[in-house]
PDB file of C-alpha atoms in Angstrom:
ATOM      1  CA  MET A   1      73.529  76.902 134.403  1.00  0.00           C
ATOM      2  CA  ASP A   2      74.812  79.287 137.106  1.00  0.00           C
ATOM      3  CA  ALA A   3      72.838  82.528 137.209  1.00  0.00           C
ATOM      4  CA  HIS A   4      76.062  84.478 137.131  1.00  0.00           C
ATOM      5  CA  GLU A   5      77.399  82.609 134.134  1.00  0.00           C
ATOM      6  CA  PRO A   6      76.961  84.523 130.852  1.00  0.00           C
ATOM      7  CA  ALA A   7      74.586  83.103 128.304  1.00  0.00           C
ATOM      8  CA  GLU A   8      76.399  81.070 125.672  1.00  0.00           C
ATOM      9  CA  GLU A   9      75.018  83.152 122.806  1.00  0.00           C
ATOM     10  CA  ASN A  10      76.593  86.290 124.320  1.00  0.00           C
ATOM     11  CA  PHE A  11      80.033  84.743 124.722  1.00  0.00           C
ATOM     12  CA  VAL A  12      82.662  85.982 122.241  1.00  0.00           C
ATOM     13  CA  ASP A  13      85.512  83.628 121.477  1.00  0.00           C
ATOM     14  CA  ALA A  14      88.502  85.955 121.048  1.00  0.00           C
ATOM     15  CA  ARG A  15      90.342  83.202 119.193  1.00  0.00           C
ATOM     16  CA  ARG A  16      87.907  83.558 116.312  1.00  0.00           C
ATOM     17  CA  LEU A  17      88.307  87.329 116.026  1.00  0.00           C
ATOM     18  CA  PRO A  18      90.851  88.903 113.662  1.00  0.00           C
ATOM     19  CA  SER A  19      93.978  90.195 115.369  1.00  0.00           C
ATOM     20  CA  PRO A  20      93.743  93.950 116.090  1.00  0.00           C
ATOM     21  CA  ASP A  21      97.481  94.206 115.391  1.00  0.00           C
ATOM     22  CA  ASP A  22      97.010  92.629 111.965  1.00  0.00           C
ATOM     23  CA  LEU A  23      94.070  94.926 111.219  1.00  0.00           C
ATOM     24  CA  LEU A  24      96.208  97.966 112.047  1.00  0.00           C
ATOM     25  CA  ILE A  25      98.960  96.621 109.783  1.00  0.00           C
ATOM     26  CA  LEU A  26      96.417  96.322 106.962  1.00  0.00           C
ATOM     27  CA  LEU A  27      95.352  99.926 107.615  1.00  0.00           C
ATOM     28  CA  THR A  28      98.966 101.058 107.300  1.00  0.00           C
ATOM     29  CA  VAL A  29      99.317  99.112 104.039  1.00  0.00           C
ATOM     30  CA  ALA A  30      96.153 100.790 102.735  1.00  0.00           C
ATOM     31  CA  ARG A  31      97.649 104.209 103.506  1.00  0.00           C
ATOM     32  CA  LEU A  32     101.244 103.687 102.419  1.00  0.00           C
ATOM     33  CA  GLY A  33     100.683 101.027  99.775  1.00  0.00           C
ATOM     34  CA  ARG A  34     104.037  99.270  99.852  1.00  0.00           C
ATOM     35  CA  PHE A  35     105.091  96.549 102.278  1.00  0.00           C
ATOM     36  CA  ASN A  36     108.615  97.986 102.437  1.00  0.00           C
ATOM     37  CA  ALA A  37     107.317 101.410 103.479  1.00  0.00           C
ATOM     38  CA  VAL A  38     105.021  99.817 106.070  1.00  0.00           C
ATOM     39  CA  ALA A  39     107.896  97.720 107.428  1.00  0.00           C
ATOM     40  CA  GLU A  40     110.082 100.815 107.696  1.00  0.00           C
ATOM     41  CA  THR A  41     107.340 102.753 109.480  1.00  0.00           C
ATOM     42  CA  LEU A  42     106.595  99.934 111.924  1.00  0.00           C
ATOM     43  CA  GLY A  43     110.210  98.950 112.480  1.00  0.00           C
ATOM     44  CA  THR A  44     109.899  95.433 111.111  1.00  0.00           C
ATOM     45  CA  THR A  45     110.541  93.558 107.836  1.00  0.00           C
ATOM     46  CA  HIS A  46     108.772  93.096 104.504  1.00  0.00           C
ATOM     47  CA  THR A  47     108.510  89.367 105.255  1.00  0.00           C
ATOM     48  CA  THR A  48     106.808  90.000 108.568  1.00  0.00           C
ATOM     49  CA  ILE A  49     104.261  92.365 107.014  1.00  0.00           C
ATOM     50  CA  SER A  50     103.480  89.822 104.280  1.00  0.00           C
ATOM     51  CA  ARG A  51     103.108  87.044 106.854  1.00  0.00           C
ATOM     52  CA  ARG A  52     100.758  89.119 109.018  1.00  0.00           C
ATOM     53  CA  ILE A  53      98.562  90.020 106.047  1.00  0.00           C
ATOM     54  CA  LEU A  54      98.368  86.341 105.044  1.00  0.00           C
ATOM     55  CA  ALA A  55      97.413  85.450 108.611  1.00  0.00           C
ATOM     56  CA  LEU A  56      94.673  88.087 108.573  1.00  0.00           C
ATOM     57  CA  ASP A  57      93.364  86.795 105.244  1.00  0.00           C
ATOM     58  CA  LYS A  58      93.185  83.289 106.684  1.00  0.00           C
ATOM     59  CA  GLN A  59      91.367  84.510 109.781  1.00  0.00           C
ATOM     60  CA  LEU A  60      88.864  86.522 107.724  1.00  0.00           C
ATOM     61  CA  GLY A  61      88.384  83.769 105.164  1.00  0.00           C
ATOM     62  CA  GLY A  62      89.353  85.778 102.078  1.00  0.00           C
ATOM     63  CA  ARG A  63      91.853  88.155 100.532  1.00  0.00           C
ATOM     64  CA  THR A  64      92.081  91.713 101.827  1.00  0.00           C
ATOM     65  CA  LEU A  65      94.518  92.965  99.161  1.00  0.00           C
ATOM     66  CA  GLU A  66      94.965  92.426  95.455  1.00  0.00           C
ATOM     67  CA  ARG A  67      97.499  93.656  92.940  1.00  0.00           C
ATOM     68  CA  SER A  68      96.559  96.105  90.203  1.00  0.00           C
ATOM     69  CA  PRO A  69      98.521  98.235  87.711  1.00  0.00           C
ATOM     70  CA  HIS A  70      98.601 100.843  90.495  1.00  0.00           C
ATOM     71  CA  GLY A  71      99.947  98.503  93.189  1.00  0.00           C
ATOM     72  CA  TRP A  72      98.090  97.006  96.148  1.00  0.00           C
ATOM     73  CA  GLU A  73      94.354  97.718  96.262  1.00  0.00           C
ATOM     74  CA  LEU A  74      91.830  96.790  98.937  1.00  0.00           C
ATOM     75  CA  THR A  75      89.271  94.137  98.116  1.00  0.00           C
ATOM     76  CA  GLU A  76      85.701  94.541  99.352  1.00  0.00           C
ATOM     77  CA  LEU A  77      86.640  92.411 102.349  1.00  0.00           C
ATOM     78  CA  GLY A  78      89.754  94.524 102.818  1.00  0.00           C
ATOM     79  CA  SER A  79      87.700  97.733 102.860  1.00  0.00           C
ATOM     80  CA  GLN A  80      85.477  96.278 105.571  1.00  0.00           C
ATOM     81  CA  ALA A  81      88.537  95.253 107.560  1.00  0.00           C
ATOM     82  CA  VAL A  82      90.076  98.727 107.196  1.00  0.00           C
ATOM     83  CA  ALA A  83      86.875 100.312 108.526  1.00  0.00           C
ATOM     84  CA  ALA A  84      87.210  98.113 111.612  1.00  0.00           C
ATOM     85  CA  ALA A  85      90.899  99.027 111.875  1.00  0.00           C
ATOM     86  CA  GLU A  86      90.089 102.752 111.758  1.00  0.00           C
ATOM     87  CA  ALA A  87      87.642 102.279 114.643  1.00  0.00           C
ATOM     88  CA  ILE A  88      90.343 100.449 116.620  1.00  0.00           C
ATOM     89  CA  GLU A  89      92.852 103.197 115.833  1.00  0.00           C
ATOM     90  CA  GLY A  90      90.473 105.898 117.035  1.00  0.00           C
ATOM     91  CA  THR A  91      89.657 104.032 120.236  1.00  0.00           C
ATOM     92  CA  LEU A  92      93.314 103.359 121.025  1.00  0.00           C
ATOM     93  CA  GLY A  93      94.175 107.001 120.325  1.00  0.00           C
ATOM     94  CA  ALA A  94      91.497 108.176 122.753  1.00  0.00           C
ATOM     95  CA  LEU A  95      92.732 105.684 125.379  1.00  0.00           C
ATOM     96  CA  SER A  96      96.351 106.800 124.968  1.00  0.00           C
ATOM     97  CA  SER A  97      95.303 110.430 125.381  1.00  0.00           C
ATOM     98  CA  THR A  98      93.369 109.589 128.534  1.00  0.00           C
ATOM     99  CA  ILE A  99      96.355 107.763 129.996  1.00  0.00           C
ATOM    100  CA  ALA A 100      98.712 110.591 129.061  1.00  0.00           C
ATOM    101  CA  ARG A 101      96.113 113.163 130.163  1.00  0.00           C
ATOM    102  CA  THR A 102      96.986 115.322 127.148  1.00  0.00           C
ATOM    103  CA  GLY A 103      93.666 115.316 125.351  1.00  0.00           C
ATOM    104  CA  ASP A 104      95.740 115.089 122.177  1.00  0.00           C
ATOM    105  CA  LEU A 105      94.466 112.631 119.571  1.00  0.00           C
ATOM    106  CA  LEU A 106      97.173 113.487 117.033  1.00  0.00           C
ATOM    107  CA  ALA A 107      99.881 110.898 117.490  1.00  0.00           C
ATOM    108  CA  GLY A 108     101.932 108.497 115.426  1.00  0.00           C
ATOM    109  CA  LEU A 109     103.912 108.990 112.231  1.00  0.00           C
ATOM    110  CA  VAL A 110     102.956 110.926 109.086  1.00  0.00           C
ATOM    111  CA  ARG A 111     105.137 110.546 105.958  1.00  0.00           C
ATOM    112  CA  ILE A 112     105.011 113.384 103.406  1.00  0.00           C
ATOM    113  CA  ALA A 113     106.699 113.782 100.017  1.00  0.00           C
ATOM    114  CA  THR A 114     107.089 117.360  98.784  1.00  0.00           C
ATOM    115  CA  PRO A 115     109.245 119.362  96.354  1.00  0.00           C
ATOM    116  CA  ASP A 116     112.249 120.634  98.272  1.00  0.00           C
ATOM    117  CA  GLY A 117     111.672 124.355  97.656  1.00  0.00           C
ATOM    118  CA  PHE A 118     108.002 124.425  98.609  1.00  0.00           C
ATOM    119  CA  GLY A 119     108.692 121.900 101.347  1.00  0.00           C
ATOM    120  CA  ALA A 120     111.325 124.098 102.972  1.00  0.00           C
ATOM    121  CA  ALA A 121     109.390 127.336 102.543  1.00  0.00           C
ATOM    122  CA  PHE A 122     105.865 126.206 103.484  1.00  0.00           C
ATOM    123  CA  VAL A 123     105.512 122.563 104.513  1.00  0.00           C
ATOM    124  CA  ALA A 124     108.320 122.493 107.094  1.00  0.00           C
ATOM    125  CA  PRO A 125     107.122 125.630 108.963  1.00  0.00           C
ATOM    126  CA  ALA A 126     103.566 124.270 108.967  1.00  0.00           C
ATOM    127  CA  LEU A 127     104.716 120.914 110.341  1.00  0.00           C
ATOM    128  CA  VAL A 128     106.890 122.471 113.031  1.00  0.00           C
ATOM    129  CA  ARG A 129     103.982 124.571 114.258  1.00  0.00           C
ATOM    130  CA  LEU A 130     101.655 121.547 114.180  1.00  0.00           C
ATOM    131  CA  GLN A 131     104.176 119.415 116.069  1.00  0.00           C
ATOM    132  CA  GLN A 132     104.585 122.096 118.717  1.00  0.00           C
ATOM    133  CA  ASP A 133     100.838 121.887 119.346  1.00  0.00           C
ATOM    134  CA  HIS A 134     100.832 118.065 119.185  1.00  0.00           C
ATOM    135  CA  PRO A 135     104.067 116.713 120.665  1.00  0.00           C
ATOM    136  CA  LEU A 136     103.027 113.068 120.150  1.00  0.00           C
ATOM    137  CA  LEU A 137     103.039 113.550 116.364  1.00  0.00           C
ATOM    138  CA  ASN A 138     106.098 112.374 114.411  1.00  0.00           C
ATOM    139  CA  VAL A 139     106.882 113.554 110.890  1.00  0.00           C
ATOM    140  CA  GLU A 140     109.014 112.260 108.019  1.00  0.00           C
ATOM    141  CA  MET A 141     109.350 114.750 105.133  1.00  0.00           C
ATOM    142  CA  LEU A 142     110.827 113.385 101.900  1.00  0.00           C
ATOM    143  CA  SER A 143     112.063 115.797  99.224  1.00  0.00           C
ATOM    144  CA  ALA A 144     110.730 114.737  95.824  1.00  0.00           C
ATOM    145  CA  THR A 145     109.991 116.868  92.767  1.00  0.00           C
ATOM    146  CA  ARG A 146     107.826 114.502  90.769  1.00  0.00           C
ATOM    147  CA  LYS A 147     104.392 113.841  89.380  1.00  0.00           C
ATOM    148  CA  ALA A 148     101.758 112.305  91.623  1.00  0.00           C
ATOM    149  CA  SER A 149     102.496 108.600  91.904  1.00  0.00           C
ATOM    150  CA  GLN A 150     100.303 106.304  89.839  1.00  0.00           C
ATOM    151  CA  ASN A 151     101.155 103.451  92.175  1.00  0.00           C
ATOM    152  CA  ARG A 152     100.998 103.275  95.940  1.00  0.00           C
ATOM    153  CA  SER A 153     103.693 105.754  96.836  1.00  0.00           C
ATOM    154  CA  GLY A 154     104.852 104.704 100.298  1.00  0.00           C
ATOM    155  CA  VAL A 155     103.813 108.033 101.863  1.00  0.00           C
ATOM    156  CA  ASP A 156     100.642 109.247 103.552  1.00  0.00           C
ATOM    157  CA  LEU A 157     100.566 112.494 101.583  1.00  0.00           C
ATOM    158  CA  GLU A 158     102.215 113.883  98.451  1.00  0.00           C
ATOM    159  CA  VAL A 159     102.585 117.564  97.621  1.00  0.00           C
ATOM    160  CA  VAL A 160     103.016 117.888  93.851  1.00  0.00           C
ATOM    161  CA  VAL A 161     103.340 120.664  91.290  1.00  0.00           C
ATOM    162  CA  GLY A 162     101.840 121.012  87.826  1.00  0.00           C
ATOM    163  CA  ASN A 163      99.049 119.344  85.905  1.00  0.00           C
ATOM    164  CA  LEU A 164      97.649 116.151  87.408  1.00  0.00           C
ATOM    165  CA  ASP A 165      96.712 112.809  85.891  1.00  0.00           C
ATOM    166  CA  VAL A 166      95.607 110.825  88.928  1.00  0.00           C
ATOM    167  CA  THR A 167      93.161 107.941  88.863  1.00  0.00           C
ATOM    168  CA  ASN A 168      93.622 106.203  92.204  1.00  0.00           C
ATOM    169  CA  ALA A 169      93.876 109.051  94.708  1.00  0.00           C
ATOM    170  CA  GLN A 170      92.132 112.220  95.792  1.00  0.00           C
ATOM    171  CA  THR A 171      93.512 115.667  94.994  1.00  0.00           C
ATOM    172  CA  ILE A 172      93.262 118.869  97.031  1.00  0.00           C
ATOM    173  CA  PHE A 173      94.205 122.210  95.487  1.00  0.00           C
ATOM    174  CA  LEU A 174      96.536 124.204  97.726  1.00  0.00           C
ATOM    175  CA  SER A 175      97.603 127.267  95.753  1.00  0.00           C
ATOM    176  CA  ASN A 176      99.173 128.688  92.604  1.00  0.00           C
ATOM    177  CA  TYR A 177     102.647 130.139  92.382  1.00  0.00           C
ATOM    178  CA  PHE A 178     104.827 131.670  89.673  1.00  0.00           C
ATOM    179  CA  LEU A 179     108.077 130.752  87.978  1.00  0.00           C
ATOM    180  CA  ARG A 180     109.903 133.860  86.833  1.00  0.00           C
ATOM    181  CA  LEU A 181     113.310 134.796  85.449  1.00  0.00           C
ATOM    182  CA  TYR A 182     115.962 136.130  87.821  1.00  0.00           C
ATOM    183  CA  ALA A 183     119.642 137.046  87.745  1.00  0.00           C
ATOM    184  CA  SER A 184     122.113 138.281  90.329  1.00  0.00           C
ATOM    185  CA  PRO A 185     123.275 141.916  90.542  1.00  0.00           C
ATOM    186  CA  GLN A 186     126.799 140.645  89.830  1.00  0.00           C
ATOM    187  CA  TYR A 187     125.652 138.953  86.623  1.00  0.00           C
ATOM    188  CA  ALA A 188     123.753 142.070  85.556  1.00  0.00           C
ATOM    189  CA  ARG A 189     126.849 144.236  86.037  1.00  0.00           C
ATOM    190  CA  GLU A 190     129.187 141.883  84.197  1.00  0.00           C
ATOM    191  CA  ARG A 191     126.951 140.580  81.394  1.00  0.00           C
ATOM    192  CA  GLY A 192     123.996 142.904  81.259  1.00  0.00           C
ATOM    193  CA  LEU A 193     120.398 141.723  81.129  1.00  0.00           C
ATOM    194  CA  PRO A 194     118.356 140.737  78.053  1.00  0.00           C
ATOM    195  CA  LEU A 195     116.080 143.412  76.621  1.00  0.00           C
ATOM    196  CA  THR A 196     113.799 140.867  74.899  1.00  0.00           C
ATOM    197  CA  LEU A 197     113.021 137.188  75.365  1.00  0.00           C
ATOM    198  CA  ASP A 198     114.976 136.428  72.204  1.00  0.00           C
ATOM    199  CA  ASP A 199     118.068 137.960  73.841  1.00  0.00           C
ATOM    200  CA  VAL A 200     118.016 135.121  76.419  1.00  0.00           C
ATOM    201  CA  ARG A 201     119.902 133.004  73.861  1.00  0.00           C
ATOM    202  CA  GLN A 202     122.997 135.137  74.523  1.00  0.00           C
ATOM    203  CA  HIS A 203     123.077 134.266  78.223  1.00  0.00           C
ATOM    204  CA  GLY A 204     123.738 131.387  80.550  1.00  0.00           C
ATOM    205  CA  PHE A 205     120.636 129.711  81.908  1.00  0.00           C
ATOM    206  CA  VAL A 206     120.027 127.927  85.225  1.00  0.00           C
ATOM    207  CA  SER A 207     117.278 125.335  85.620  1.00  0.00           C
ATOM    208  CA  TYR A 208     116.494 121.701  86.430  1.00  0.00           C
ATOM    209  CA  VAL A 209     118.280 118.764  84.779  1.00  0.00           C
ATOM    210  CA  GLU A 210     115.914 118.183  81.871  1.00  0.00           C
ATOM    211  CA  SER A 211     116.779 114.495  81.424  1.00  0.00           C
ATOM    212  CA  SER A 212     115.740 113.631  84.984  1.00  0.00           C
ATOM    213  CA  LEU A 213     112.830 116.050  85.368  1.00  0.00           C
ATOM    214  CA  GLN A 214     109.407 114.465  85.918  1.00  0.00           C
ATOM    215  CA  VAL A 215     107.461 117.743  85.966  1.00  0.00           C
ATOM    216  CA  ALA A 216     108.054 119.151  82.494  1.00  0.00           C
ATOM    217  CA  GLU A 217     106.549 122.540  83.380  1.00  0.00           C
ATOM    218  CA  LEU A 218     109.526 123.265  85.654  1.00  0.00           C
ATOM    219  CA  GLY A 219     112.125 122.903  82.910  1.00  0.00           C
ATOM    220  CA  HIS A 220     113.504 125.242  80.249  1.00  0.00           C
ATOM    221  CA  ARG A 221     112.296 123.143  77.310  1.00  0.00           C
ATOM    222  CA  SER A 222     108.648 123.827  78.099  1.00  0.00           C
ATOM    223  CA  THR A 223     109.074 127.611  78.335  1.00  0.00           C
ATOM    224  CA  GLN A 224     109.393 128.377  74.592  1.00  0.00           C
ATOM    225  CA  LEU A 225     112.389 130.502  75.492  1.00  0.00           C
ATOM    226  CA  PRO A 226     115.288 130.312  73.007  1.00  0.00           C
ATOM    227  CA  VAL A 227     118.111 127.836  73.586  1.00  0.00           C
ATOM    228  CA  PRO A 228     120.665 129.617  75.810  1.00  0.00           C
ATOM    229  CA  ARG A 229     124.376 130.046  75.178  1.00  0.00           C
ATOM    230  CA  SER A 230     125.163 127.701  78.070  1.00  0.00           C
ATOM    231  CA  SER A 231     123.276 126.015  80.879  1.00  0.00           C
ATOM    232  CA  PHE A 232     123.742 125.108  84.524  1.00  0.00           C
ATOM    233  CA  GLN A 233     121.309 122.333  85.440  1.00  0.00           C
ATOM    234  CA  ALA A 234     120.756 120.864  88.905  1.00  0.00           C
ATOM    235  CA  THR A 235     118.161 118.546  90.430  1.00  0.00           C
ATOM    236  CA  SER A 236     118.100 120.685  93.589  1.00  0.00           C
ATOM    237  CA  ILE A 237     116.318 124.025  93.522  1.00  0.00           C
ATOM    238  CA  PHE A 238     118.667 125.259  96.237  1.00  0.00           C
ATOM    239  CA  ALA A 239     121.682 124.489  94.038  1.00  0.00           C
ATOM    240  CA  GLN A 240     119.977 126.485  91.281  1.00  0.00           C
ATOM    241  CA  LEU A 241     119.437 129.409  93.640  1.00  0.00           C
ATOM    242  CA  GLU A 242     123.106 129.387  94.616  1.00  0.00           C
ATOM    243  CA  ALA A 243     124.206 129.153  90.985  1.00  0.00           C
ATOM    244  CA  VAL A 244     122.106 132.197  90.044  1.00  0.00           C
ATOM    245  CA  ARG A 245     123.274 134.113  93.115  1.00  0.00           C
ATOM    246  CA  ARG A 246     126.907 133.482  92.134  1.00  0.00           C
ATOM    247  CA  GLY A 247     126.409 134.653  88.562  1.00  0.00           C
ATOM    248  CA  ALA A 248     126.052 131.417  86.573  1.00  0.00           C
ATOM    249  CA  GLY A 249     123.259 132.896  84.480  1.00  0.00           C
ATOM    250  CA  ILE A 250     119.571 133.697  84.359  1.00  0.00           C
ATOM    251  CA  GLY A 251     117.468 131.314  86.418  1.00  0.00           C
ATOM    252  CA  LEU A 252     113.924 130.034  86.102  1.00  0.00           C
ATOM    253  CA  LEU A 253     113.027 130.200  89.794  1.00  0.00           C
ATOM    254  CA  PRO A 254     109.970 129.989  92.059  1.00  0.00           C
ATOM    255  CA  ASN A 255     109.013 133.501  93.070  1.00  0.00           C
ATOM    256  CA  PHE A 256     108.352 132.524  96.691  1.00  0.00           C
ATOM    257  CA  LEU A 257     112.021 131.642  97.223  1.00  0.00           C
ATOM    258  CA  VAL A 258     113.466 134.922  95.932  1.00  0.00           C
ATOM    259  CA  VAL A 259     110.863 137.697  96.084  1.00  0.00           C
ATOM    260  CA  GLY A 260     112.215 140.665  98.029  1.00  0.00           C
ATOM    261  CA  ASN A 261     115.737 139.204  98.178  1.00  0.00           C
ATOM    262  CA  PRO A 262     118.295 141.792  96.975  1.00  0.00           C
ATOM    263  CA  ASP A 263     120.556 138.985  95.694  1.00  0.00           C
ATOM    264  CA  PHE A 264     118.066 138.363  92.850  1.00  0.00           C
ATOM    265  CA  LEU A 265     116.937 140.806  90.165  1.00  0.00           C
ATOM    266  CA  PRO A 266     113.763 140.190  88.124  1.00  0.00           C
ATOM    267  CA  VAL A 267     114.475 139.675  84.417  1.00  0.00           C
ATOM    268  CA  LEU A 268     111.830 140.701  81.843  1.00  0.00           C
ATOM    269  CA  PRO A 269     109.055 140.537  84.474  1.00  0.00           C
ATOM    270  CA  ASP A 270     106.484 142.009  82.099  1.00  0.00           C
ATOM    271  CA  ASP A 271     107.289 139.579  79.295  1.00  0.00           C
ATOM    272  CA  PHE A 272     107.561 136.175  80.955  1.00  0.00           C
ATOM    273  CA  GLN A 273     106.073 134.258  83.860  1.00  0.00           C
ATOM    274  CA  ARG A 274     104.616 130.803  84.338  1.00  0.00           C
ATOM    275  CA  GLN A 275     101.835 130.022  86.811  1.00  0.00           C
ATOM    276  CA  LEU A 276     101.773 126.521  88.302  1.00  0.00           C
ATOM    277  CA  PRO A 277      99.329 124.869  90.731  1.00  0.00           C
ATOM    278  CA  ILE A 278     100.336 123.025  93.891  1.00  0.00           C
ATOM    279  CA  TRP A 279      98.261 120.046  95.037  1.00  0.00           C
ATOM    280  CA  ALA A 280      98.009 117.692  97.982  1.00  0.00           C
ATOM    281  CA  VAL A 281      97.431 114.105  96.812  1.00  0.00           C
ATOM    282  CA  ALA A 282      96.521 111.145  99.005  1.00  0.00           C
ATOM    283  CA  ARG A 283      94.624 107.886  99.075  1.00  0.00           C
ATOM    284  CA  SER A 284      91.172 108.031 100.637  1.00  0.00           C
ATOM    285  CA  GLU A 285      92.397 105.800 103.483  1.00  0.00           C
ATOM    286  CA  SER A 286      95.058 108.369 104.326  1.00  0.00           C
ATOM    287  CA  LEU A 287      92.662 111.304 104.112  1.00  0.00           C
ATOM    288  CA  ARG A 288      90.504 109.709 106.809  1.00  0.00           C
ATOM    289  CA  SER A 289      93.488 109.835 109.170  1.00  0.00           C
ATOM    290  CA  ALA A 290      93.229 112.675 111.690  1.00  0.00           C
ATOM    291  CA  PRO A 291      96.991 113.437 111.575  1.00  0.00           C
ATOM    292  CA  VAL A 292      96.936 113.663 107.764  1.00  0.00           C
ATOM    293  CA  GLN A 293      93.898 115.956 107.865  1.00  0.00           C
ATOM    294  CA  ALA A 294      95.708 118.109 110.417  1.00  0.00           C
ATOM    295  CA  VAL A 295      98.828 118.301 108.230  1.00  0.00           C
ATOM    296  CA  ILE A 296      96.809 119.439 105.209  1.00  0.00           C
ATOM    297  CA  GLU A 297      95.044 122.082 107.296  1.00  0.00           C
ATOM    298  CA  ALA A 298      98.368 123.284 108.742  1.00  0.00           C
ATOM    299  CA  VAL A 299      99.834 123.682 105.241  1.00  0.00           C
ATOM    300  CA  ARG A 300      96.714 125.532 104.112  1.00  0.00           C
ATOM    301  CA  ILE A 301      97.022 127.935 107.047  1.00  0.00           C
ATOM    302  CA  GLU A 302     100.694 128.539 106.261  1.00  0.00           C
ATOM    303  CA  ILE A 303      99.808 129.293 102.630  1.00  0.00           C
ATOM    304  CA  SER A 304      96.916 131.557 103.605  1.00  0.00           C
ATOM    305  CA  GLU A 305      99.051 133.589 105.999  1.00  0.00           C
ATOM    306  CA  ARG A 306     101.790 134.047 103.366  1.00  0.00           C
ATOM    307  CA  GLN A 307      99.756 134.203 100.152  1.00  0.00           C
ATOM    308  CA  ALA A 308     101.455 137.445  99.151  1.00  0.00           C
ATOM    309  CA  VAL A 309     104.776 135.597  98.921  1.00  0.00           C
ATOM    310  CA  LEU A 310     103.309 133.094  96.445  1.00  0.00           C
ATOM    311  CA  ALA A 311     101.739 135.822  94.329  1.00  0.00           C
ATOM    312  CA  GLY A 312     104.687 138.239  94.591  1.00  0.00           C
TER     313      GLY A 312
END
């Protein structure tokens, strides 16, 4: 054998190694959970994602994913493959940064679901500031006022409100905020304001559409307030804000959206308020992603710098 020829035992046959592309697809499935969401993120089709996962399974000699009541879950082999994929992702990120000479390891796409009010007031500013520091980072923010998903949600990170019942994800407490009663100055002049909680029954009331509300704590029914004379219900918190501002009635509103705004008057502030927690929820595979960690930290900083607004 030629002295310069590598020893046979040190030769790696690349044809027998799993495809790095397929490993990275599996990593994306582990984070987002649904083939459709992965296909959308990667700009391909559900069929292609399924075919690539099957090819990876064949190359590894076993299944990497299995169905459960909560959607796709990694098998033991799948967890090992994802660990390899995370190493590949980190190496490629470092290489891309070297080529671009930015020193910035935060790149790619992060998908976040968040209630629209909190998302607009806190998550969006945090993401804009983060993106300004890391221009290779792309963000998709989906407005969703819902409970934490019990199946694989199709997003890297969920911001949710209220009590949690999560068995297949990790939860991170972000903050508390208050729901309080508000009315417009116009409404107060024309209709007056209730002197007691029981007087609320004589007024119009603005809140979420109860029949479509996933987070019961946000709705009127869970407040123990009396049934109002009439109601204006909307799935959008911003529609509720506008309805209250234009005199539709008394609204059950997040304090951080109205505190200090002269268009909104507190109603019975000493008699009624509801404190609710806000959480970040994600799969462990997503929480190991540097961009997701950076997003959570950016939201925490935004909350910390404006804590008085949440408590106001």
